[in-house]
Short mmCIF file of N, CA and C in Angstrom, two decimals:
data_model
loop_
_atom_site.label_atom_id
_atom_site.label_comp_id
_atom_site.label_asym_id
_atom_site.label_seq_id
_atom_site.Cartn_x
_atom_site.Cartn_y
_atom_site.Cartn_z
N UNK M 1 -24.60 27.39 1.77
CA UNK M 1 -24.57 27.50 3.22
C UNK M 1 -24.15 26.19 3.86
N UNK M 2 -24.51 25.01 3.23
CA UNK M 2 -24.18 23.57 3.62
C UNK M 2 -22.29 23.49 3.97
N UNK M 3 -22.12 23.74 2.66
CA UNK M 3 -20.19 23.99 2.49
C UNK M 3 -20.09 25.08 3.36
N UNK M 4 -20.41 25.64 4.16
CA UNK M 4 -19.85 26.64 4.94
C UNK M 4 -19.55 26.22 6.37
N UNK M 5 -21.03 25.28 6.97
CA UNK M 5 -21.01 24.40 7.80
C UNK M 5 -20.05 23.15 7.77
N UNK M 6 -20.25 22.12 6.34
CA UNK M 6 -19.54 21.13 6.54
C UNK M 6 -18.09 21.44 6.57
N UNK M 7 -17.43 22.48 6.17
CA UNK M 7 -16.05 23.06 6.19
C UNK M 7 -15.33 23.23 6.86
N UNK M 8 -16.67 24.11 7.92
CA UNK M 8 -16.38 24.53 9.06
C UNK M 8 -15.90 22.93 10.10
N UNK M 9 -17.29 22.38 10.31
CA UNK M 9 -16.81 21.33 10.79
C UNK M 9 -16.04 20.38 10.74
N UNK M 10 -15.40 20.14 9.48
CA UNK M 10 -13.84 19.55 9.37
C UNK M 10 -12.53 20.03 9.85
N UNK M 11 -12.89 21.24 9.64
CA UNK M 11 -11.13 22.40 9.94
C UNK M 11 -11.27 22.49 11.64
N UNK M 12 -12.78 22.37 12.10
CA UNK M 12 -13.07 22.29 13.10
C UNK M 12 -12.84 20.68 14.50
N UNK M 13 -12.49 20.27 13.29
CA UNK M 13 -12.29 18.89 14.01
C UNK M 13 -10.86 18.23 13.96
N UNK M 14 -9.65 18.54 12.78
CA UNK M 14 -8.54 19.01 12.92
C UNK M 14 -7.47 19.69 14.29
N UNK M 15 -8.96 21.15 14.77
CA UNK M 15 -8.25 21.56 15.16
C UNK M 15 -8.63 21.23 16.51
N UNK M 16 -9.78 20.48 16.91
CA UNK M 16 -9.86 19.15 18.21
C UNK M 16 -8.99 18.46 18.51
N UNK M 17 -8.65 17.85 17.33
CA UNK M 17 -7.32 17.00 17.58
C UNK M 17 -5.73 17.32 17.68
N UNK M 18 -5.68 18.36 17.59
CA UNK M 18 -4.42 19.07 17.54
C UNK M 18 -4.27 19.94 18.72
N UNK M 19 -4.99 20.70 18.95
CA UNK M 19 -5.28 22.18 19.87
C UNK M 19 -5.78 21.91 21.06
N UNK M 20 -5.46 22.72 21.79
CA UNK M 20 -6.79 22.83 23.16
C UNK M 20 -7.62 23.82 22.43
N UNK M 21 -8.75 24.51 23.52
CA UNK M 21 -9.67 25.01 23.19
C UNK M 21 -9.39 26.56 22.96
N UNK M 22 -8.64 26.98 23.23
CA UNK M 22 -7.67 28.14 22.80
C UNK M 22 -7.90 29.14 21.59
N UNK M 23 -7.75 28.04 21.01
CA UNK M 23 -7.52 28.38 19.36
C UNK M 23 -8.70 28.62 18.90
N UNK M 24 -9.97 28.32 19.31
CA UNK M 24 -11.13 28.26 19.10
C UNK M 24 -11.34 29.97 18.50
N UNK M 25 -10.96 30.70 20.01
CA UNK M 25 -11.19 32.15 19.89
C UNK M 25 -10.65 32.74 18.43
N UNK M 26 -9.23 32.98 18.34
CA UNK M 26 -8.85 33.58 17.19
C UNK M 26 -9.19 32.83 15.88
N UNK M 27 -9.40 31.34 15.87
CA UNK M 27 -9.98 31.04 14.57
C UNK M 27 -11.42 31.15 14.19
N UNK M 28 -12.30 31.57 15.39
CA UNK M 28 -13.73 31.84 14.71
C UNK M 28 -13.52 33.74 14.44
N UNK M 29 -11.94 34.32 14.85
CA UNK M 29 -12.37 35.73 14.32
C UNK M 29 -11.58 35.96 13.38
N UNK M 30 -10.69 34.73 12.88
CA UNK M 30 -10.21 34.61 11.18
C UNK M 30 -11.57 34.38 10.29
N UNK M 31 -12.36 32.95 10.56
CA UNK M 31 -13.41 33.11 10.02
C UNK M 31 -14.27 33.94 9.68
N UNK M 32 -14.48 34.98 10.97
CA UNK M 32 -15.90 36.36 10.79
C UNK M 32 -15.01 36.75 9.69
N UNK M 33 -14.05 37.25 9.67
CA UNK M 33 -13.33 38.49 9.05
C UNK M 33 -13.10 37.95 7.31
N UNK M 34 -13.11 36.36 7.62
CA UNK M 34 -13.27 35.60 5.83
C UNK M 34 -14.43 35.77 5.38
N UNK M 35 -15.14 35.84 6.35
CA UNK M 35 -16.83 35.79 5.56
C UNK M 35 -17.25 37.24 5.15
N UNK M 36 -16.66 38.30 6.57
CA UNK M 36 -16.68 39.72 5.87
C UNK M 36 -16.00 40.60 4.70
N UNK M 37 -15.19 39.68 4.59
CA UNK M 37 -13.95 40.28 3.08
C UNK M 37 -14.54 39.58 2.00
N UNK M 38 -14.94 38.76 1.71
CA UNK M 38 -15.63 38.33 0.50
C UNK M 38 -16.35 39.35 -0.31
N UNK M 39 -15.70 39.08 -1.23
CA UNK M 39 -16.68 40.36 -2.31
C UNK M 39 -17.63 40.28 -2.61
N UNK M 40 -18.33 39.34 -2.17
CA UNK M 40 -20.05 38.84 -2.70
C UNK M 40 -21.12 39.60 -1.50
N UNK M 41 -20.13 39.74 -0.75
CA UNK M 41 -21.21 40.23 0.25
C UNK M 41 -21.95 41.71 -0.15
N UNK M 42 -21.63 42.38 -1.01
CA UNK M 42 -22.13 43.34 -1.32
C UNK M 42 -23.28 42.71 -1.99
N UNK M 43 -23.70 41.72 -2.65
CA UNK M 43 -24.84 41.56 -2.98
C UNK M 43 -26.14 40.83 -2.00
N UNK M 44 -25.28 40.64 -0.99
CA UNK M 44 -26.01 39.91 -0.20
C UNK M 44 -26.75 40.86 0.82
N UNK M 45 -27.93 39.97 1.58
CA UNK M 45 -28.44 41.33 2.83
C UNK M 45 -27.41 41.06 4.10
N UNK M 46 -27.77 41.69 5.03
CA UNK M 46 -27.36 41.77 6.44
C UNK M 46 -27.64 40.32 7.02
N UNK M 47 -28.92 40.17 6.76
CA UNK M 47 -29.42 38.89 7.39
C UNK M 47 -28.17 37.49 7.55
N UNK M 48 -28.29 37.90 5.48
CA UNK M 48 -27.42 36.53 5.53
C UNK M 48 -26.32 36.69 5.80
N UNK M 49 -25.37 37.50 5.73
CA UNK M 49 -23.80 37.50 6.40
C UNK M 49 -23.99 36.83 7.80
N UNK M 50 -24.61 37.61 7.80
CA UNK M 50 -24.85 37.38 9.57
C UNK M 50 -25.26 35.38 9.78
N UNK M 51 -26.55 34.90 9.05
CA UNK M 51 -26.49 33.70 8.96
C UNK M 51 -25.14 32.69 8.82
N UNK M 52 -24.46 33.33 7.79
CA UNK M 52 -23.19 32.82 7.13
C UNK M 52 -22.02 32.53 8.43
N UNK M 53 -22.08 33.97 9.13
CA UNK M 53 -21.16 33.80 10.22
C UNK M 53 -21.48 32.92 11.12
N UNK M 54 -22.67 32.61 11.85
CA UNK M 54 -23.19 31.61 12.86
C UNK M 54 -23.09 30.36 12.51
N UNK M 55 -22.99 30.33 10.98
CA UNK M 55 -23.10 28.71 10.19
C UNK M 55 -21.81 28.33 10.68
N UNK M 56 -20.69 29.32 10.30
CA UNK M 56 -19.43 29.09 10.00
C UNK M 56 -18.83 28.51 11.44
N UNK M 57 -19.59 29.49 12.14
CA UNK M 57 -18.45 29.69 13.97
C UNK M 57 -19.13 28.50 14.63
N UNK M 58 -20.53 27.76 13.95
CA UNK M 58 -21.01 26.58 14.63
C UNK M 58 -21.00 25.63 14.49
N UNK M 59 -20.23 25.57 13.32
CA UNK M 59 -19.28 24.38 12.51
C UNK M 59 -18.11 23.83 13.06
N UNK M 60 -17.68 25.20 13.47
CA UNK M 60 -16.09 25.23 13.65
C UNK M 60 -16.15 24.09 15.28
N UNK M 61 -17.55 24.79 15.97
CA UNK M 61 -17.98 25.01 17.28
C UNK M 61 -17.92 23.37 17.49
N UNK M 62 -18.94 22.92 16.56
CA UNK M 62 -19.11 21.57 16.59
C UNK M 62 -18.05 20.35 16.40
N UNK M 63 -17.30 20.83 14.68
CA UNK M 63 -15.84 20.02 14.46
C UNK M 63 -15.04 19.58 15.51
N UNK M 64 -14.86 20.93 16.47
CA UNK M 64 -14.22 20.81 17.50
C UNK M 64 -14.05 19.49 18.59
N UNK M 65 -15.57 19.87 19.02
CA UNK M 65 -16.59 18.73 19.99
C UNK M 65 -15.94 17.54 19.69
N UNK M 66 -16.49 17.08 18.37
CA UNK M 66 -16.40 15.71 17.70
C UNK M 66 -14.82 15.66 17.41
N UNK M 67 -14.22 16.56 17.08
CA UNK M 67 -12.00 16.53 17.30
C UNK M 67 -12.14 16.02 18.49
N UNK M 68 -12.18 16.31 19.82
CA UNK M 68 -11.86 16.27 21.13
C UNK M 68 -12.56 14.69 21.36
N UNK M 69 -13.41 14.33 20.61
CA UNK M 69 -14.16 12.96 20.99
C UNK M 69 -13.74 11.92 20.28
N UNK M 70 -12.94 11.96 18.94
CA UNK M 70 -12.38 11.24 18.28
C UNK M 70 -10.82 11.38 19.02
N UNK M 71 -10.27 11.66 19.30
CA UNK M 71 -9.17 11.75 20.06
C UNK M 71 -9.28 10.93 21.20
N UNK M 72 -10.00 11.33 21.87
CA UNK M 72 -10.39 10.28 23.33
C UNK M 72 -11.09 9.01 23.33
N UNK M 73 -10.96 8.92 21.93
CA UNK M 73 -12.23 7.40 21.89
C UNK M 73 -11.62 5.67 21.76
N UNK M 74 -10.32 5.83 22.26
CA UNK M 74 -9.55 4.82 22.48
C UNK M 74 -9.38 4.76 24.10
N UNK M 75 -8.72 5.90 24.86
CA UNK M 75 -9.08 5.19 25.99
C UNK M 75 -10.37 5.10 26.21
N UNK M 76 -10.75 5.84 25.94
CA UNK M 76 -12.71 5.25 26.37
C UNK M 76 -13.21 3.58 26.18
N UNK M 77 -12.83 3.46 24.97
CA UNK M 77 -13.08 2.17 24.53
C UNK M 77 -11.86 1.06 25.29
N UNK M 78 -10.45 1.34 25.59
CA UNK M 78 -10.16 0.37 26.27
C UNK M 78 -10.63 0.67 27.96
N UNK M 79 -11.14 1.70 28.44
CA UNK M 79 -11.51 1.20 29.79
C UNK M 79 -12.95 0.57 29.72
N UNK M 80 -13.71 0.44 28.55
CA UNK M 80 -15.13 -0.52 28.69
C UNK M 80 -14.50 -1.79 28.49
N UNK M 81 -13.10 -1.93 27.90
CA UNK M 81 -12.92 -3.02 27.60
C UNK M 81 -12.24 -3.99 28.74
N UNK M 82 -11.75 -2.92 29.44
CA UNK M 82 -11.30 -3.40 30.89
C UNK M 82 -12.50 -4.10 31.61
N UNK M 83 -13.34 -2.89 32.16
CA UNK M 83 -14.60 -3.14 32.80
C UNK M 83 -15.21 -4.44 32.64
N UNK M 84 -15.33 -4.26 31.14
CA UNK M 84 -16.28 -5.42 30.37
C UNK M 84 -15.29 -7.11 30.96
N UNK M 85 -14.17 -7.08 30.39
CA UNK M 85 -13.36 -8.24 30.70
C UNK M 85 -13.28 -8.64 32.14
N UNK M 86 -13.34 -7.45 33.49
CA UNK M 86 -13.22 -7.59 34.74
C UNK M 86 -14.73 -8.43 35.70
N UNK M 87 -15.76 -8.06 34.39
CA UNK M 87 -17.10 -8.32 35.00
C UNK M 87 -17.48 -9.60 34.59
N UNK M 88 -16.71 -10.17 33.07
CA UNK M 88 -17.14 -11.27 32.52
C UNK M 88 -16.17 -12.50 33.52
N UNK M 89 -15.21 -12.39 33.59
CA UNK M 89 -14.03 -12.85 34.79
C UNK M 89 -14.69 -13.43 35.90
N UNK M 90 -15.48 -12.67 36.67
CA UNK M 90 -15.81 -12.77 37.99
C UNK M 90 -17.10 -13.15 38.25
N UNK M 91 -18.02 -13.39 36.57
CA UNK M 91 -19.55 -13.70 36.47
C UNK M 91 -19.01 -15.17 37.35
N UNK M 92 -18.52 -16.28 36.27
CA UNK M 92 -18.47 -17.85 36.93
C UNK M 92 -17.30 -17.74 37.41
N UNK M 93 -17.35 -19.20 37.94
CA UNK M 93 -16.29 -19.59 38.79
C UNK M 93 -15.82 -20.47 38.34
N UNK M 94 -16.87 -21.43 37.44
CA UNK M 94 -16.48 -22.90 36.99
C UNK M 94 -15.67 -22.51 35.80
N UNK M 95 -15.00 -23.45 35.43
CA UNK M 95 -14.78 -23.54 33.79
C UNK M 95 -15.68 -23.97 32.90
N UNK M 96 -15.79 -23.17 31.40
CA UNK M 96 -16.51 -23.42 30.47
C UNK M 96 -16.40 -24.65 29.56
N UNK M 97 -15.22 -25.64 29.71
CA UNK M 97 -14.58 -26.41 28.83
C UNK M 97 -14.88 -27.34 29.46
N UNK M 98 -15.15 -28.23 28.59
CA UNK M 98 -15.76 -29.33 28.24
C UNK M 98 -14.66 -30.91 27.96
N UNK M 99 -14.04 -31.81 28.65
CA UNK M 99 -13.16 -32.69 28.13
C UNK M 99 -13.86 -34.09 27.12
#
């Protein structure tokens, strides 16, 4: 069940960085339909398919999140870096150097 999640959340974070949120839809109903064609599921109960699918689509759900946040985490980081440089600038007035 772990590999179903962590899977999810990689292919899921791929498709953060690539996609808008779009894609979300038809790839969590490629997923249901992978987890329902598996031939194992005949041995399995209801419960767990069903577990299996929520693992899968909240993986995907999550990868995503963290795609879309790794993507954006450069300008993020250069506007603190702006901020940060604009506030340290304007703390003194004097010079720090020493002759």
């Amino acid at each position: 069940m772990g590999i179903l999640f962590i899977g999810g959340m990689l292919f899921g974070t791929i498709l953060g960085r690539l996609f808008k949120v779009l894609i979300l839809v038809p790839t969590c109903g490629v997923a249901i339909v992978l987890v329902l064609a598996k031939p194992v599921v005949a041995d399995h109960s209801v419960a767990q398919t069903i577990l299996e699918i929520i693992l899968l689509v909240t993986g995907l759900q999550f990868g995503y999140a963290v795609g879309l946040i790794s993507s954006n985490m450069s300008a993020v980081l250069r506007g603190f870096r702006k901020a940060f440089a604009s506030s340290a600038h304007s703390a003194g007035s004097r010079s720090l150097h020493v002759r």
